[in-house]
Amino acid sequence: MLSSGASMLDVAPLHAQATTSVGATMSGRGAPQVSASDYARAEALIGWNARELVVDDAVAPRWIPGNRFWYRNRGVRGYEFLLVDATTGAKRPLFDNARLAAELSQRADTSYEPSNLPFRDITLTDDGRAIQFELAKKKFWSCDIVAYTCAGPDSVPQRQVSEVRSPDGKWVAYERGGNLFVRGVGGGAETALTTDGTPDNGYAVANVGCCQQVTNVRNKTELRPYVLWSPDSKRLVTHKWDQRNVRLMHLLETKNPAPVLHSYRYALPGDSVIPTFEYHVFDLDAKKGVRINTPAIDAVNTSCCWLGTDTTWKDVRWGSNSSEFFFTAGKRGFHELTLMAADTRTGTARPILKESGKTYVETNQNSGGIPNWRPLNGNREIVWWSERDGWGHLYLVDAGTGAIKNRITSGDWMVSDLLWIDEVQRYAYFTARGREPGRDPYYRFLYRARLDGTSVALLTPENADHNVSFSPDGKHVVDAFSRSDTIPVSVLRLPTGAIVRELQRADISRLLASGWTAPVAFTLKGRDAQTELRGLLFRPTHVVPGRSYPIIDYIYPGPQVGSIGGRQFTVNFGGNARALAELGFYVVQVDAMGTPGRSKAFHDAYYGNMTDNGIPDHIAVIKQLAARYPEIDLDRVGIFGHSGGGFSSTDAILSFPEFFKVAVSSAGNHDQRSYDFTWGEKYQGLMRKFSDSTDSFDSQSNWRKARNLRGKLMLAYGTLDDNVHPVATQLVIDELIKANKDFDLLVLPNRNHGFAAEPYMVRRTWDYFVRNLLGATPPDGYVLKSPSP
């Protein structure tokens, strides 16, 4: 066993270069010629293709009883499932792929290859003897991985995504028609815990928030209900979601012979009615419930955006027993958050502390992250995360009085994720950013701090970003660390940081042989010429001396995440930047001011002015890159993005037409007034009406700038996008027509919000930049192949 001081594993940057010259073929000093073979070489480097060339990638553990975990891995012979005993570090195949493939092929009357079994995810029974998986849509199979016998859907109870099992494994809870039911796992009659619920005012309903409502209905997708069982399985807490009288939105599904209308509840900024909810607790033995006696709570959340994606139970915590639970209640506008405790027998709730701010209050800067607070010490204390001093830090709070007993952490750095609390030794374990001098401020490192605030210790010294998972008992840690320019290394550690064993390190030799190269990480100054910004630059593998190159900015402006996002090694950088570079472009990504991961002030940079989008920082960075790389042509700058990136890329070409010449903007929320109320009201602020019939959201609307268009703009949207409604793009289209501006439009029938990586959309984006920025003709009708499932 290595001590933490002796565990410095190799994280040296990759320097290997491809032996082949890829990229657009250059013809003299004129425009490059882009052929089908150039597209084929770029296609080989698209994320969904390149990932197949990486062997033994980072470990993503799935913990199971017995201090064990399993994970799916791509090995040298294809995909495999591996089981690890965390106590000993022993690793073995979870099952014999060949035997399972043979049995499953016979039972299903289909031929399956051992290296490509027909499932990516499984459910492993607690005894580790059998696996369940979905072979066809909603057709679940079970295979005994000791006797190697498989049973098909006719003889296997069809488990539902919409069932939530109790911790003791004896009960499941589920929602139907707005009411909550329970039944025994082994079958038997169901018990209705509620009878007064409806779909618009119902218990545990999951089809809530801004997104995927139409998609789920259309695809008959079952969603996990909003239920959280107590640790002793005696009670469960849920919400009653009230969206009566919330605005109805509508979408048309393209269908033969006539379209189908889909309607759904969706509140917009400034609406007088928004969704609200109340908490209810049910006693399993008594089959009775009690309503928690708070006023209806505004449907806002503390990590990023929506209740529907950042689920309710993230804002709810059971205490040490089933007599009390804790929750946070937010206010519309996100300026105020109250931590509450509720007595499950009486329904009485009491406030513990209130957090407020001039902008928005969060409990984790990570998009979708678990809120950073936990009850402990028999419900007498709370570990609480706050940005009250300008940085995200942990505080120890008296749960009875709400008084801060002491700070746990402090300094000009940020606690990222609270992972585990050792109540016996009185330590908090967490990842943090920006504490280690001379290192990338976005890298996460694992630390532990005494709850009395007397010490903070670094546990993962390797100079890389650490993705950490604790075992349920807190006795072991899986740490997968890497950077954009280093291979992933996965190790099993003790909570002291000591390494038990190296689990695996990635092999990317086939990836490098394909022509893939790591991006160049850079540090440059923002718009103020002082603030350091971090970014990535992707260059063509083969750069021709003396030739100038267009540069394309891939943008996602935040505020909940930046253009780069995570700092781990990946072959799937945003917008398939590596592949796009191979067509003859320089491609840049930068996390501008207004994105998370740094100080509160950095994150708040354009609060109330969403039209900023960090674009002045992007321009400043591109100009500095051109000074560093003279081959970059500042007269040929493009930009593209999806969703928030669609909003900001259109904003860029309309607000800075002298700088950005070509833009591709898909699914953009071009006016926050036509987007979900939680988003605009969190980052633009509560809507204020002005005397001249305008309001505080006018400045951020792209359609008001349509007359500024000079360059080439392609807009795209999906007709069933229930996240960003098509009207957001249609408003821009209407104003462009009024201003007599030429533009290009791509409408994708029956697509929801997530079409950015669809092969056709990727190919059309390539074509647009090749034609309008590179000045070349793309290959006619090139077909990108769909990613493997």
PDB file of C-alpha atoms in Angstrom, residues 75-171:
ATOM      1  CA  GLY A  75     -11.312  -3.563 -22.646  1.00  0.00           C
ATOM      2  CA  VAL A  76      -9.056  -4.812 -25.406  1.00  0.00           C
ATOM      3  CA  ARG A  77     -11.660  -7.395 -26.459  1.00  0.00           C
ATOM      4  CA  GLY A  78     -14.702  -5.125 -26.254  1.00  0.00           C
ATOM      5  CA  TYR A  79     -17.073  -4.125 -23.494  1.00  0.00           C
ATOM      6  CA  GLU A  80     -16.929  -5.932 -20.174  1.00  0.00           C
ATOM      7  CA  PHE A  81     -18.437  -5.639 -16.709  1.00  0.00           C
ATOM      8  CA  LEU A  82     -15.974  -5.778 -13.815  1.00  0.00           C
ATOM      9  CA  LEU A  83     -16.520  -6.320 -10.074  1.00  0.00           C
ATOM     10  CA  VAL A  84     -14.194  -4.882  -7.421  1.00  0.00           C
ATOM     11  CA  ASP A  85     -13.969  -5.753  -3.730  1.00  0.00           C
ATOM     12  CA  ALA A  86     -13.068  -2.411  -2.170  1.00  0.00           C
ATOM     13  CA  THR A  87     -11.745  -4.020   1.000  1.00  0.00           C
ATOM     14  CA  THR A  88      -9.064  -6.074  -0.762  1.00  0.00           C
ATOM     15  CA  GLY A  89      -8.856  -4.280  -4.090  1.00  0.00           C
ATOM     16  CA  ALA A  90      -9.443  -7.578  -5.922  1.00  0.00           C
ATOM     17  CA  LYS A  91     -10.930  -7.157  -9.392  1.00  0.00           C
ATOM     18  CA  ARG A  92     -12.579  -9.779 -11.573  1.00  0.00           C
ATOM     19  CA  PRO A  93     -15.129 -10.044 -14.390  1.00  0.00           C
ATOM     20  CA  LEU A  94     -18.661  -9.744 -13.069  1.00  0.00           C
ATOM     21  CA  PHE A  95     -19.673 -12.584 -15.376  1.00  0.00           C
ATOM     22  CA  ASP A  96     -18.360 -14.649 -18.267  1.00  0.00           C
ATOM     23  CA  ASN A  97     -19.305 -12.728 -21.409  1.00  0.00           C
ATOM     24  CA  ALA A  98     -19.026 -15.772 -23.669  1.00  0.00           C
ATOM     25  CA  ARG A  99     -21.280 -17.992 -21.530  1.00  0.00           C
ATOM     26  CA  LEU A 100     -23.826 -15.226 -21.074  1.00  0.00           C
ATOM     27  CA  ALA A 101     -23.869 -14.367 -24.781  1.00  0.00           C
ATOM     28  CA  ALA A 102     -24.368 -18.032 -25.673  1.00  0.00           C
ATOM     29  CA  GLU A 103     -27.252 -18.517 -23.244  1.00  0.00           C
ATOM     30  CA  LEU A 104     -28.905 -15.230 -24.125  1.00  0.00           C
ATOM     31  CA  SER A 105     -28.575 -15.910 -27.869  1.00  0.00           C
ATOM     32  CA  GLN A 106     -30.305 -19.246 -27.453  1.00  0.00           C
ATOM     33  CA  ARG A 107     -33.083 -17.938 -25.226  1.00  0.00           C
ATOM     34  CA  ALA A 108     -33.749 -14.821 -27.324  1.00  0.00           C
ATOM     35  CA  ASP A 109     -33.277 -16.629 -30.641  1.00  0.00           C
ATOM     36  CA  THR A 110     -30.791 -13.957 -31.711  1.00  0.00           C
ATOM     37  CA  SER A 111     -27.036 -13.993 -32.131  1.00  0.00           C
ATOM     38  CA  TYR A 112     -25.113 -11.864 -29.608  1.00  0.00           C
ATOM     39  CA  GLU A 113     -21.364 -11.355 -29.529  1.00  0.00           C
ATOM     40  CA  PRO A 114     -19.503 -11.668 -26.182  1.00  0.00           C
ATOM     41  CA  SER A 115     -17.680  -8.398 -26.871  1.00  0.00           C
ATOM     42  CA  ASN A 116     -20.895  -6.531 -27.686  1.00  0.00           C
ATOM     43  CA  LEU A 117     -23.664  -7.657 -25.368  1.00  0.00           C
ATOM     44  CA  PRO A 118     -27.004  -5.949 -26.086  1.00  0.00           C
ATOM     45  CA  PHE A 119     -27.123  -3.789 -22.958  1.00  0.00           C
ATOM     46  CA  ARG A 120     -25.091  -0.962 -21.454  1.00  0.00           C
ATOM     47  CA  ASP A 121     -26.721  -0.870 -18.044  1.00  0.00           C
ATOM     48  CA  ILE A 122     -27.762  -3.574 -15.609  1.00  0.00           C
ATOM     49  CA  THR A 123     -29.301  -4.033 -12.199  1.00  0.00           C
ATOM     50  CA  LEU A 124     -27.331  -6.414 -10.000  1.00  0.00           C
ATOM     51  CA  THR A 125     -29.187  -8.274  -7.259  1.00  0.00           C
ATOM     52  CA  ASP A 126     -27.978  -7.680  -3.701  1.00  0.00           C
ATOM     53  CA  ASP A 127     -26.538 -11.175  -3.478  1.00  0.00           C
ATOM     54  CA  GLY A 128     -24.620 -10.606  -6.725  1.00  0.00           C
ATOM     55  CA  ARG A 129     -26.081 -13.746  -8.282  1.00  0.00           C
ATOM     56  CA  ALA A 130     -28.248 -12.301 -11.041  1.00  0.00           C
ATOM     57  CA  ILE A 131     -28.494  -9.319 -13.352  1.00  0.00           C
ATOM     58  CA  GLN A 132     -31.545  -7.682 -14.903  1.00  0.00           C
ATOM     59  CA  PHE A 133     -31.463  -5.555 -18.032  1.00  0.00           C
ATOM     60  CA  GLU A 134     -33.671  -4.114 -20.718  1.00  0.00           C
ATOM     61  CA  LEU A 135     -33.242  -6.022 -23.965  1.00  0.00           C
ATOM     62  CA  ALA A 136     -35.996  -4.333 -25.930  1.00  0.00           C
ATOM     63  CA  LYS A 137     -37.964  -1.284 -24.918  1.00  0.00           C
ATOM     64  CA  LYS A 138     -39.631  -2.096 -21.596  1.00  0.00           C
ATOM     65  CA  LYS A 139     -38.825  -5.787 -22.013  1.00  0.00           C
ATOM     66  CA  PHE A 140     -36.723  -6.839 -19.054  1.00  0.00           C
ATOM     67  CA  TRP A 141     -34.682 -10.016 -18.859  1.00  0.00           C
ATOM     68  CA  SER A 142     -32.977 -11.707 -15.936  1.00  0.00           C
ATOM     69  CA  CYS A 143     -29.848 -13.870 -16.079  1.00  0.00           C
ATOM     70  CA  ASP A 144     -28.365 -15.968 -13.301  1.00  0.00           C
ATOM     71  CA  ILE A 145     -24.617 -15.302 -13.602  1.00  0.00           C
ATOM     72  CA  VAL A 146     -23.693 -18.326 -11.511  1.00  0.00           C
ATOM     73  CA  ALA A 147     -25.749 -21.015 -13.288  1.00  0.00           C
ATOM     74  CA  TYR A 148     -25.891 -19.011 -16.552  1.00  0.00           C
ATOM     75  CA  THR A 149     -29.587 -19.352 -17.175  1.00  0.00           C
ATOM     76  CA  CYS A 150     -31.689 -16.528 -18.578  1.00  0.00           C
ATOM     77  CA  ALA A 151     -35.408 -15.807 -18.382  1.00  0.00           C
ATOM     78  CA  GLY A 152     -37.245 -13.587 -20.806  1.00  0.00           C
ATOM     79  CA  PRO A 153     -39.915 -10.964 -20.272  1.00  0.00           C
ATOM     80  CA  ASP A 154     -42.775 -13.463 -20.119  1.00  0.00           C
ATOM     81  CA  SER A 155     -41.422 -14.937 -16.893  1.00  0.00           C
ATOM     82  CA  VAL A 156     -39.650 -11.927 -15.373  1.00  0.00           C
ATOM     83  CA  PRO A 157     -41.599  -9.350 -13.359  1.00  0.00           C
ATOM     84  CA  GLN A 158     -41.310  -6.187 -15.374  1.00  0.00           C
ATOM     85  CA  ARG A 159     -39.704  -3.646 -13.079  1.00  0.00           C
ATOM     86  CA  GLN A 160     -40.656  -0.036 -13.574  1.00  0.00           C
ATOM     87  CA  VAL A 161     -38.436   3.017 -13.615  1.00  0.00           C
ATOM     88  CA  SER A 162     -41.299   4.717 -11.815  1.00  0.00           C
ATOM     89  CA  GLU A 163     -40.987   2.541  -8.693  1.00  0.00           C
ATOM     90  CA  VAL A 164     -38.860   3.652  -5.744  1.00  0.00           C
ATOM     91  CA  ARG A 165     -37.788   0.820  -3.459  1.00  0.00           C
ATOM     92  CA  SER A 166     -37.518   1.248   0.302  1.00  0.00           C
ATOM     93  CA  PRO A 167     -34.054   0.860   1.901  1.00  0.00           C
ATOM     94  CA  ASP A 168     -35.028  -2.463   3.491  1.00  0.00           C
ATOM     95  CA  GLY A 169     -36.005  -3.756   0.038  1.00  0.00           C
ATOM     96  CA  LYS A 170     -39.527  -4.724   1.103  1.00  0.00           C
ATOM     97  CA  TRP A 171     -41.649  -1.982  -0.466  1.00  0.00           C
TER      98      TRP A 171
END
